[in-house]
C-alpha atoms as an extended CHARMM CRD file, in Angstrom:
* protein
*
       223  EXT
         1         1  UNK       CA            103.4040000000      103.0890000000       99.9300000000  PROA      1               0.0000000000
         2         2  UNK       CA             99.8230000000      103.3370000000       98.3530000000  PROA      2               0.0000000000
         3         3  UNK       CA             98.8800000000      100.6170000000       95.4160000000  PROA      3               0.0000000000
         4         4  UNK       CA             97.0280000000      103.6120000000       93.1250000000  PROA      4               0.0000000000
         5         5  UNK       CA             94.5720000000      101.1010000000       91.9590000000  PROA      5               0.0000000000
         6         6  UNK       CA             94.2620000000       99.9740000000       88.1300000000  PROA      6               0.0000000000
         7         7  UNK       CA             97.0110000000      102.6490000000       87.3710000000  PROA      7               0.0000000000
         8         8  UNK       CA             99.8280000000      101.1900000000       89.8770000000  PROA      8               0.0000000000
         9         9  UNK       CA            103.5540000000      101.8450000000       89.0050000000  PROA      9               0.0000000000
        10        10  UNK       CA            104.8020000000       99.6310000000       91.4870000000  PROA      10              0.0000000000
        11        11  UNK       CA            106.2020000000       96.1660000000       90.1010000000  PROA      11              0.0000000000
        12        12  UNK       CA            105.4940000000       93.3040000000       90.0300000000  PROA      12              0.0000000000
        13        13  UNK       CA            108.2900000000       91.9930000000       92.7880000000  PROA      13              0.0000000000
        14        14  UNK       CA            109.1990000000       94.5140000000       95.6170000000  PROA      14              0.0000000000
        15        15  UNK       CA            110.4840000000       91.6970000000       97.4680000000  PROA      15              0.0000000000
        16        16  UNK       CA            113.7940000000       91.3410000000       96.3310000000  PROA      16              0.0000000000
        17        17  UNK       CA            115.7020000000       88.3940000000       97.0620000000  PROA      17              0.0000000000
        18        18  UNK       CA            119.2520000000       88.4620000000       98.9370000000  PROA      18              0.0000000000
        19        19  UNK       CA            122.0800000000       86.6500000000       97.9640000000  PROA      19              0.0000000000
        20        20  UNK       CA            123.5890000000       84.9970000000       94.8370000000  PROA      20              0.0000000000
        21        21  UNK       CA            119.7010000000       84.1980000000       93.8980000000  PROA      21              0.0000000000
        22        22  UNK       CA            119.1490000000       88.3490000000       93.7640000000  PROA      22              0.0000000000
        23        23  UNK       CA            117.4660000000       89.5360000000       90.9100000000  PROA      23              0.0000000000
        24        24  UNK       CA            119.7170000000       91.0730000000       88.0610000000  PROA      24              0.0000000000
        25        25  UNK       CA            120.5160000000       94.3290000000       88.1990000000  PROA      25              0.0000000000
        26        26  UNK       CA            118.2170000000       95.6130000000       85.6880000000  PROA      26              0.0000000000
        27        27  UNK       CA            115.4530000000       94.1370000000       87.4640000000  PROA      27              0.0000000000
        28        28  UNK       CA            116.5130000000       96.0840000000       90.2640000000  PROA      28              0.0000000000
        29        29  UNK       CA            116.4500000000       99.1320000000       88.8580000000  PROA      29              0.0000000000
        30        30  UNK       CA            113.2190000000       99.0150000000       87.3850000000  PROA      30              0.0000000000
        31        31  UNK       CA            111.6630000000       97.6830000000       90.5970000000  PROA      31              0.0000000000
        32        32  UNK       CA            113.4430000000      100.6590000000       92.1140000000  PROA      32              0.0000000000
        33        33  UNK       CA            112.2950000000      103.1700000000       89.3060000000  PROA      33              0.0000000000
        34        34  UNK       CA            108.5220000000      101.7520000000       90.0010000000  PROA      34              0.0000000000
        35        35  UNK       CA            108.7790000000      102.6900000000       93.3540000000  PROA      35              0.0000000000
        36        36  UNK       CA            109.5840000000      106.3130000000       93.1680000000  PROA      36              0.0000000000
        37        37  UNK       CA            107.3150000000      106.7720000000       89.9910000000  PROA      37              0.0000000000
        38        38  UNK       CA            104.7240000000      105.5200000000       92.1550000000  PROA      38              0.0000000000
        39        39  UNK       CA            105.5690000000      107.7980000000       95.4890000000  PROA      39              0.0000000000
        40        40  UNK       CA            106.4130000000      110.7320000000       93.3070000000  PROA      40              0.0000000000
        41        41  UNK       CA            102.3180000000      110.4980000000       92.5520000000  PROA      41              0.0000000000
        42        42  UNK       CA            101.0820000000      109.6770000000       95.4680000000  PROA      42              0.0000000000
        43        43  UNK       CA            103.7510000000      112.5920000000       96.7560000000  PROA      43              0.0000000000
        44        44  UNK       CA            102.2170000000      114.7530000000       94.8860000000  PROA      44              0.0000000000
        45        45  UNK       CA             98.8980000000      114.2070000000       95.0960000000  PROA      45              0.0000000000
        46        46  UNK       CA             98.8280000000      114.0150000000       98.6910000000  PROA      46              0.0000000000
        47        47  UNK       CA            101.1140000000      116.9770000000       99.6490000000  PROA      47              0.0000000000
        48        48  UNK       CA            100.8420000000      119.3580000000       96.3290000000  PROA      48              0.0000000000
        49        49  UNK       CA            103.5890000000      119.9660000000       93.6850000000  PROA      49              0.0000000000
        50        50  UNK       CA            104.9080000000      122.6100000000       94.9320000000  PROA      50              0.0000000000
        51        51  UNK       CA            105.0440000000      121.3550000000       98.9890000000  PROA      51              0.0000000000
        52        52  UNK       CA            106.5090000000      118.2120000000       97.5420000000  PROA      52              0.0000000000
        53        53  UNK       CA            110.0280000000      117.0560000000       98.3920000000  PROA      53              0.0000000000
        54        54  UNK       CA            112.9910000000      114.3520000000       96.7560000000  PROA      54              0.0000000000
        55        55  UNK       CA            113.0850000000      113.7430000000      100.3280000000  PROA      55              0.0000000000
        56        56  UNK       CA            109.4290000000      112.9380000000      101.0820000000  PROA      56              0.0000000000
        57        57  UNK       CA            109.4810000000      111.2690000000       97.9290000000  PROA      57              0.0000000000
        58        58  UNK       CA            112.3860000000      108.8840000000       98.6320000000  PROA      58              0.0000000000
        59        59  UNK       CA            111.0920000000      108.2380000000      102.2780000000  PROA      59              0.0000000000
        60        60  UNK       CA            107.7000000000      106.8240000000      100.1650000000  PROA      60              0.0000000000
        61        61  UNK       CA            109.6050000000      104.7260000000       98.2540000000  PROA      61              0.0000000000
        62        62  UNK       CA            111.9880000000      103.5470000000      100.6940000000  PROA      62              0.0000000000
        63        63  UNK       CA            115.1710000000      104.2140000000       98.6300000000  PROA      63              0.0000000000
        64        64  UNK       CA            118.1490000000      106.8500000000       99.4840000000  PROA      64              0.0000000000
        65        65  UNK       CA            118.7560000000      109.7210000000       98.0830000000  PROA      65              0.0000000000
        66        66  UNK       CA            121.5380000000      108.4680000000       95.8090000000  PROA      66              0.0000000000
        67        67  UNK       CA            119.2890000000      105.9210000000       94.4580000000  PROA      67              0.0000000000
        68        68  UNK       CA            116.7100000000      108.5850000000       93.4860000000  PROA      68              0.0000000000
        69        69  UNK       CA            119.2750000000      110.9160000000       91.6300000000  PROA      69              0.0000000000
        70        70  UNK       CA            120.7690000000      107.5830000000       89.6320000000  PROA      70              0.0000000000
        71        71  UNK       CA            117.1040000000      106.9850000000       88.2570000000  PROA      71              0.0000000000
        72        72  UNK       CA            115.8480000000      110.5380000000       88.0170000000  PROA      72              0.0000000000
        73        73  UNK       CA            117.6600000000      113.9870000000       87.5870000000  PROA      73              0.0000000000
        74        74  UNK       CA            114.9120000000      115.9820000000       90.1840000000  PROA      74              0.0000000000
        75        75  UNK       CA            111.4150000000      116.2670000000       91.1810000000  PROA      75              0.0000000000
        76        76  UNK       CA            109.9620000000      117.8420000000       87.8480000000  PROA      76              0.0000000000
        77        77  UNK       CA            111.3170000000      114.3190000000       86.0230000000  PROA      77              0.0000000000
        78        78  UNK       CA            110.4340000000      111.9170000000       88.4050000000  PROA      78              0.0000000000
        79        79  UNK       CA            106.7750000000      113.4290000000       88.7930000000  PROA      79              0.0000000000
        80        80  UNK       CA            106.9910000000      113.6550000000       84.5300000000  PROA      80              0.0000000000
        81        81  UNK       CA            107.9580000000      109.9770000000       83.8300000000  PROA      81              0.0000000000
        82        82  UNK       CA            105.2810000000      109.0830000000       86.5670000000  PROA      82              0.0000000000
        83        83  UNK       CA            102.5800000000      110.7700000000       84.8710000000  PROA      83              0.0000000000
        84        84  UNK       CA            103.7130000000      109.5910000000       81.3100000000  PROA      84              0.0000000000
        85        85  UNK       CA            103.6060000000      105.8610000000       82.3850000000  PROA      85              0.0000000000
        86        86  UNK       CA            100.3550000000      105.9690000000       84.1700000000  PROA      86              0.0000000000
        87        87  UNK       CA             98.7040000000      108.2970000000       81.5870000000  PROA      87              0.0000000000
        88        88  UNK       CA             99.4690000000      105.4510000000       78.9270000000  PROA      88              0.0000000000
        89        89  UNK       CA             98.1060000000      102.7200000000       81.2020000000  PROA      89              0.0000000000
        90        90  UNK       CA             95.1760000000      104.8030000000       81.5240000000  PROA      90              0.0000000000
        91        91  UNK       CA             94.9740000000      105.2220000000       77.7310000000  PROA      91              0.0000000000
        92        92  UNK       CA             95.1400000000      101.3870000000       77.1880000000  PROA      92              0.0000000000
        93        93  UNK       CA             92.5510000000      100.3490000000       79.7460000000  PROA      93              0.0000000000
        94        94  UNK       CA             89.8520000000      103.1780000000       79.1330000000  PROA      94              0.0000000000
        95        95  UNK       CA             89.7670000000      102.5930000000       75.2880000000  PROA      95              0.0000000000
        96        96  UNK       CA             91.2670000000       98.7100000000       74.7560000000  PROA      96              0.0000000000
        97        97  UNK       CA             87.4760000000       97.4240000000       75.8400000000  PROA      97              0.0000000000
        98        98  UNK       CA             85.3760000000       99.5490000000       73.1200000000  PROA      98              0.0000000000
        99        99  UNK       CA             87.9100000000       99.3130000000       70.3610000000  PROA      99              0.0000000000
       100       100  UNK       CA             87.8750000000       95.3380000000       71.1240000000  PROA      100             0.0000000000
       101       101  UNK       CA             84.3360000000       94.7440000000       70.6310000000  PROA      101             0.0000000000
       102       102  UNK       CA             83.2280000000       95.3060000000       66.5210000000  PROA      102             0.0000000000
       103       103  UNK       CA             79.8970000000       93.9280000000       67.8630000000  PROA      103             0.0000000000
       104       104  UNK       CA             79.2100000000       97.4700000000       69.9300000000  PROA      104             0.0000000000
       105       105  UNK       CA             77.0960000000      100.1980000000       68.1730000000  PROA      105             0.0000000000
       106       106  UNK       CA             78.8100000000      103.8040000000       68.9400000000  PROA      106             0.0000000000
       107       107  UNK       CA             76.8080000000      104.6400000000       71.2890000000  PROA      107             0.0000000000
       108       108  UNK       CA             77.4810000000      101.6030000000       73.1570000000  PROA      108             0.0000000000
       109       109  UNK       CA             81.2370000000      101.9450000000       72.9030000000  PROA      109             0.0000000000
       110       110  UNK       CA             81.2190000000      105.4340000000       73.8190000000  PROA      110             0.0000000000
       111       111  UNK       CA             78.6630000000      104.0000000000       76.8950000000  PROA      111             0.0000000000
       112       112  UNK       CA             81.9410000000      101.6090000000       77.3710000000  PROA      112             0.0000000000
       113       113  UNK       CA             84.9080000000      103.9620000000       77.1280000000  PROA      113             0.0000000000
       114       114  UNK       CA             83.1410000000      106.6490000000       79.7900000000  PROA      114             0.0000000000
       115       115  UNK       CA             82.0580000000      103.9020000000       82.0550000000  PROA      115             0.0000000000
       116       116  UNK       CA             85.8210000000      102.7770000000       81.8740000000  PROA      116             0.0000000000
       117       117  UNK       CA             87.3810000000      106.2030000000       82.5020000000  PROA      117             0.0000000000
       118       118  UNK       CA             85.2430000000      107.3290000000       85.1390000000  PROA      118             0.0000000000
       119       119  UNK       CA             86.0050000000      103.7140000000       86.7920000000  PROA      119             0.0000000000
       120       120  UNK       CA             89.8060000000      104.3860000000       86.1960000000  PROA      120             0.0000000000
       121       121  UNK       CA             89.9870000000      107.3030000000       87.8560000000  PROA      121             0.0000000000
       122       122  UNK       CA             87.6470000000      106.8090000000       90.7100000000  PROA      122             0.0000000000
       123       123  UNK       CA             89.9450000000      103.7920000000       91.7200000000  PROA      123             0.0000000000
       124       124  UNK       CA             93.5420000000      105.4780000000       90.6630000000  PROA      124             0.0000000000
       125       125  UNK       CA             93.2750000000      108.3400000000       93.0180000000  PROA      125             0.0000000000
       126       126  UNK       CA             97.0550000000      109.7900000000       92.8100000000  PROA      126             0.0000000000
       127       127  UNK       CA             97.0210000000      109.9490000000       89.3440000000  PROA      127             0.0000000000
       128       128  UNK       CA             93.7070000000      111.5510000000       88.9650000000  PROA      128             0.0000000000
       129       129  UNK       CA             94.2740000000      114.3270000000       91.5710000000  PROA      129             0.0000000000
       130       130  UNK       CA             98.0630000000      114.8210000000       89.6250000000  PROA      130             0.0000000000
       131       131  UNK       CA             96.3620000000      114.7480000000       85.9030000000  PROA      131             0.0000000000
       132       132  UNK       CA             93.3880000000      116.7270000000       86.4450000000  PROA      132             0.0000000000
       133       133  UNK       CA             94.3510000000      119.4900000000       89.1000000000  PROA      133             0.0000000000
       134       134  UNK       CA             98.3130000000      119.0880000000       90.3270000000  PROA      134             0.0000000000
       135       135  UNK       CA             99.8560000000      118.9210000000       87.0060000000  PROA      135             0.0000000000
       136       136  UNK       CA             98.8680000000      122.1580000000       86.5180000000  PROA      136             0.0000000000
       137       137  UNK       CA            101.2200000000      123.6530000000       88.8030000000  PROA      137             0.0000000000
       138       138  UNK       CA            104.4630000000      121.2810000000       87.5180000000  PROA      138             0.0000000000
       139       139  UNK       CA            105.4420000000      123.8330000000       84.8460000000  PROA      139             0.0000000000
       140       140  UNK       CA            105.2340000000      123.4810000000       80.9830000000  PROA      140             0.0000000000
       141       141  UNK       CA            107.2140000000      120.6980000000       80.2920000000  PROA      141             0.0000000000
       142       142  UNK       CA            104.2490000000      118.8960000000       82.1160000000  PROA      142             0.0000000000
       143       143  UNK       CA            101.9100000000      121.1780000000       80.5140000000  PROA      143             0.0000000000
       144       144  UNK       CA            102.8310000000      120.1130000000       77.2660000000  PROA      144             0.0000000000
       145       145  UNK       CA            102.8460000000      116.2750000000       78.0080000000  PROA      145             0.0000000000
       146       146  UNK       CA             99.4520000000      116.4440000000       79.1850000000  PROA      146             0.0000000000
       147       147  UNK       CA             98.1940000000      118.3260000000       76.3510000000  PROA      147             0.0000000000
       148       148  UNK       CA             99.7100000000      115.4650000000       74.2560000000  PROA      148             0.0000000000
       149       149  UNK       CA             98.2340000000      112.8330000000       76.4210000000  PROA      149             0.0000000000
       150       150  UNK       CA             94.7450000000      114.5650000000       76.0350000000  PROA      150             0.0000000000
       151       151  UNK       CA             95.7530000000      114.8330000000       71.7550000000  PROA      151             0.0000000000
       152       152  UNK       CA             95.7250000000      111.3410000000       71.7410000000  PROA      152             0.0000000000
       153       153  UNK       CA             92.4740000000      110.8000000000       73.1130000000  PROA      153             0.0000000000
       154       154  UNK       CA             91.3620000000      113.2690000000       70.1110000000  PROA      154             0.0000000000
       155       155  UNK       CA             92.6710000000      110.7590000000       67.9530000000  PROA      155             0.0000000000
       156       156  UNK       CA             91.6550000000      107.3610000000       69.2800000000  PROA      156             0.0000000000
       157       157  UNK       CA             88.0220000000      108.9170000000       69.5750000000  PROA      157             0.0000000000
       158       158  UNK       CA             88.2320000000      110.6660000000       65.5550000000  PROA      158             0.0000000000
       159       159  UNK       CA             89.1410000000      107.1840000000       64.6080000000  PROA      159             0.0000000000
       160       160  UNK       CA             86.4830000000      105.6360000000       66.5930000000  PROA      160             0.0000000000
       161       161  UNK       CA             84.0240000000      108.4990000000       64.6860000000  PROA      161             0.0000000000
       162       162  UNK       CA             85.4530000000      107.8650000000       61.2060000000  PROA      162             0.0000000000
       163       163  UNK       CA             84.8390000000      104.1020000000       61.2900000000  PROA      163             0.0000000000
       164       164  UNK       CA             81.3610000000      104.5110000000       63.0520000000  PROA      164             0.0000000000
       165       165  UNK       CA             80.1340000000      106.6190000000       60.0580000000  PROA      165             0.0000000000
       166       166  UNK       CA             81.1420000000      105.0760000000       57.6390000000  PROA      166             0.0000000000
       167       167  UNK       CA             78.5390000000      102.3960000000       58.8110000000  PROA      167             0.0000000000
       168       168  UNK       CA             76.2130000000      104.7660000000       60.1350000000  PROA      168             0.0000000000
       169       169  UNK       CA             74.9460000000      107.4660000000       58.4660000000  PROA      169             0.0000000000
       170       170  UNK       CA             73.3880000000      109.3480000000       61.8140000000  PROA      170             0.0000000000
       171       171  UNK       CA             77.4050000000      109.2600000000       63.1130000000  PROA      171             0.0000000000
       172       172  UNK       CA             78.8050000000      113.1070000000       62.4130000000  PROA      172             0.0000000000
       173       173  UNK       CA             82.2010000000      113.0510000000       61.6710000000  PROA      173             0.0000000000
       174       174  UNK       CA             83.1480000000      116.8560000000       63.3550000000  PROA      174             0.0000000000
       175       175  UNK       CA             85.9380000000      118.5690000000       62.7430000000  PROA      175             0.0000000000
       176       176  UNK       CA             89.1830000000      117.9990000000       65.5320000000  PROA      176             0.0000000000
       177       177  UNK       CA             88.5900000000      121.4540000000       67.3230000000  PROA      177             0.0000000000
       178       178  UNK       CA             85.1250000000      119.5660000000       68.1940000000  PROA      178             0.0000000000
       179       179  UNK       CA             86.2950000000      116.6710000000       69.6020000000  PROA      179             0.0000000000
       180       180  UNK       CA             89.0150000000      118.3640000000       71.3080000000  PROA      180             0.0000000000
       181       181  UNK       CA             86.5090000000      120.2970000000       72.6600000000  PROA      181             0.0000000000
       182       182  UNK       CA             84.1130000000      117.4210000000       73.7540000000  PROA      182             0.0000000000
       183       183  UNK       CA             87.3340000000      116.0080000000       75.5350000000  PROA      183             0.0000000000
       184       184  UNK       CA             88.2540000000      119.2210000000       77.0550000000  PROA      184             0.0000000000
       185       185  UNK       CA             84.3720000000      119.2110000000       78.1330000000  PROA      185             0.0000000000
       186       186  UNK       CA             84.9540000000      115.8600000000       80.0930000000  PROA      186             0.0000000000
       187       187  UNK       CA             88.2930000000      117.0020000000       81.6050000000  PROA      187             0.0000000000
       188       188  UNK       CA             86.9920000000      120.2980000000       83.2700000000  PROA      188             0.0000000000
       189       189  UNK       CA             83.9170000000      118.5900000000       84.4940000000  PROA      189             0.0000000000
       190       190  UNK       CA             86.1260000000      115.6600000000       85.8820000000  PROA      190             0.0000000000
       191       191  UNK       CA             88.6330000000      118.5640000000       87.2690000000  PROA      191             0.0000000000
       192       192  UNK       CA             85.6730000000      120.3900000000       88.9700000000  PROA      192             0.0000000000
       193       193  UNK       CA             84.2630000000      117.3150000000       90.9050000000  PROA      193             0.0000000000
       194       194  UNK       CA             87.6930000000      116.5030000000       91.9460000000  PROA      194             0.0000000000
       195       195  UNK       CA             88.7880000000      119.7420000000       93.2470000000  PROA      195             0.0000000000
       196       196  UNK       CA             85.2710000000      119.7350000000       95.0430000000  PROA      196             0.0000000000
       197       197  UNK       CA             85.8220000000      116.4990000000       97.0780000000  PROA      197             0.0000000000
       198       198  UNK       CA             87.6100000000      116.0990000000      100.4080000000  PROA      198             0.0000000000
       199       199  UNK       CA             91.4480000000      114.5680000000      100.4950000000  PROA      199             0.0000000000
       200       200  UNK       CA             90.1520000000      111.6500000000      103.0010000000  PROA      200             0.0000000000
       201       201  UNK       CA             86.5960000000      110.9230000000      100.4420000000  PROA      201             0.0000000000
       202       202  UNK       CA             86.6260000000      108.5260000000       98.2680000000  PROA      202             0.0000000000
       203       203  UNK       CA             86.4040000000      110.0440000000       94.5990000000  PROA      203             0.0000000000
       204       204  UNK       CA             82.7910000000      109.3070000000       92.8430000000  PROA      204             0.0000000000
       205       205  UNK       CA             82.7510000000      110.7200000000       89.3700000000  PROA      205             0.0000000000
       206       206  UNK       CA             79.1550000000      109.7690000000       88.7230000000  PROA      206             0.0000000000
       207       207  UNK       CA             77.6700000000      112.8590000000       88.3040000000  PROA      207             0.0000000000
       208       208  UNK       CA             80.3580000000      113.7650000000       85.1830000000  PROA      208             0.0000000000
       209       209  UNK       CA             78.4520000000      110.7770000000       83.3720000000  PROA      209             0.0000000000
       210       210  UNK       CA             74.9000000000      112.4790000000       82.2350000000  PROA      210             0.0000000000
       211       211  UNK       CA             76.2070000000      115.4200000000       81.0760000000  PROA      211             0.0000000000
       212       212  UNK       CA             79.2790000000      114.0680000000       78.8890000000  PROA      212             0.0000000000
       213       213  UNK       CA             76.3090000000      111.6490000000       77.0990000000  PROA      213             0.0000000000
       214       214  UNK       CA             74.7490000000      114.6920000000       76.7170000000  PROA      214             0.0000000000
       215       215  UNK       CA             77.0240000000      115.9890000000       75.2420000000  PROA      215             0.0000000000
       216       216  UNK       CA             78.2460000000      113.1300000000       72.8810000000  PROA      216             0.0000000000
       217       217  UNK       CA             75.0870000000      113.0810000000       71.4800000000  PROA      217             0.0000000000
       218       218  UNK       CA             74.9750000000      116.6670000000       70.1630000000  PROA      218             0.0000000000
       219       219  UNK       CA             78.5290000000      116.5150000000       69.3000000000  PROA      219             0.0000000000
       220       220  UNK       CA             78.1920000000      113.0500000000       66.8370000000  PROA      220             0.0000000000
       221       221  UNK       CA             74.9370000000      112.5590000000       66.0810000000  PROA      221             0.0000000000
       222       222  UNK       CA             73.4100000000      113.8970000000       63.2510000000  PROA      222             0.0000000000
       223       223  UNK       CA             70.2440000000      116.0740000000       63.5040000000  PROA      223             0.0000000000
C-alpha cells in the first residue's frame, strides 16, 4: 500500500501485535479504518472512480471483505470519509504555517500558504488526483463535501484579509464571491496541470505559482 506523502491515512502502527499483548480493539479498528481510507484513495486515484472496486480496495488494504462492510457501508463512503480526513490534514498543514507567524507581512504569508499547498499536493499524489479531477465523478454527496472543503478555504483566507487590513491600508478586503473566485482560480489551474501529467510522472505544480501571485495581487491589493 502507497504512504500518500504529508496527507497519509495510514496509522501510526500497522504492525499489530498477537497475543494477550494485542492492541485493544478500538485501536484495531482505527488502524483497520486507516488502511482502507488510505487504499480507497490510492484506489481511486490509480484506477478511476468509476473502474474502482470494494474488492480492489480491500486487496490494497489487506483486510476481507467483512472487515470493509463493518467500517464502511460501500465505495461512495469509504472514498467520502477518505477525502474528508485528508482534505482536513491538508487544511491544517497548508494554512497552520502563515497563520502561526504574526511577524509575516500578507504578502509573505500568502508567499507561505501557496508554497505550502503546491508542496502538499505535489508530495500527496492520491489525494490530489481524487480532489482535483476524480471527485468529480463520485456523485454529489462528494460534490457537496468538496465544495465545503473549498468554503473553508474562503474563510481562513477572508480572515487572513480582514486582519491584514486592518493593519494595512493597501490590503482590499473583497467581497466572498471574490475570494471564492481567486480560490476557484487556483483549483482549475491546479486541476489543468494535473489532468495534463502522465500517471507514472511525478506531479510538479510549479507553473500554477506565477499566475495565482498574479492574481493575489489584483484581487487584495489596492490600486
Amino acid at each position: 500500500m502507497e504512504d500518500d506523502g504529508l496527507l497519509s491515512l495510514l496509522p501510526d502502527r500497522l504492525d499489530l501485535p498477537r497475543g494477550r499483548s494485542a492492541l485493544s480493539k478500538s485501536d484495531v479498528e482505527a488502524s483497520r479504518r486507516g488502511r482502507i481510507m488510505q487504499a480507497a484513495l490510492d484506489e481511486v486515484a490509480e484506477s478511476g472512480y468509476a473502474a474502482a472496486t470494494v474488492a480492489a480496495i480491500t486487496k490494497r488494504a489487506h483486510v476481507s471483505r467483512s472487515s470493509f462492510y463493518d467500517a464502511f457501508a460501500d465505495k461512495e463512503e469509504a472514498f467520502a470519509a477518505a477525502h474528508w480526513h485528508a482534505s482536513d490534514l491538508a487544511l491544517t498543514r497548508v494554512w497552520e504555517p502563515a497563520l502561526t507567524r504574526p511577524d509575516l507581512e500578507f504578502d509573505e504569508r500568502i508567499a507561505t500558504v501557496l508554497a505550502s499547498y503546491l508542496h502538499v499536493l505535489e508530495t500527496a499524489r492520491s489525494f490530489t488526483v481524487c480532489f482535483f479531477v476524480e471527485i468529480l465523478a463520485a456523485g454529489e454527496q462528494l460534490a457537496r463535501q468538496r465544495e465545503e472543503m473549498l468554503e473553508r478555504h474562503v474563510q481562513i483566507l477572508h480572515e487572513l484579509a480582514k486582519v491584514s487590513s486592518a493593519d494595512d491600508p493597501t490590503i482590499r478586503l473583497p467581497e466572498h464571491d471574490v475570494l471564492r473566485a481567486l480560490i476557484g482560480a487556483f483549483d482549475e489551474l491546479v486541476a489543468r496541470r494535473v489532468r495534463s501529467q502522465r500517471h507514472d510522472e511525478d506531479l510538479d505544480l510549479a507553473a500554477v505559482a506565477p499566475p495565482i501571485r498574479e492574481i493575489v495581487t489584483a484581487v487584495m491589493h489596492r490600486p
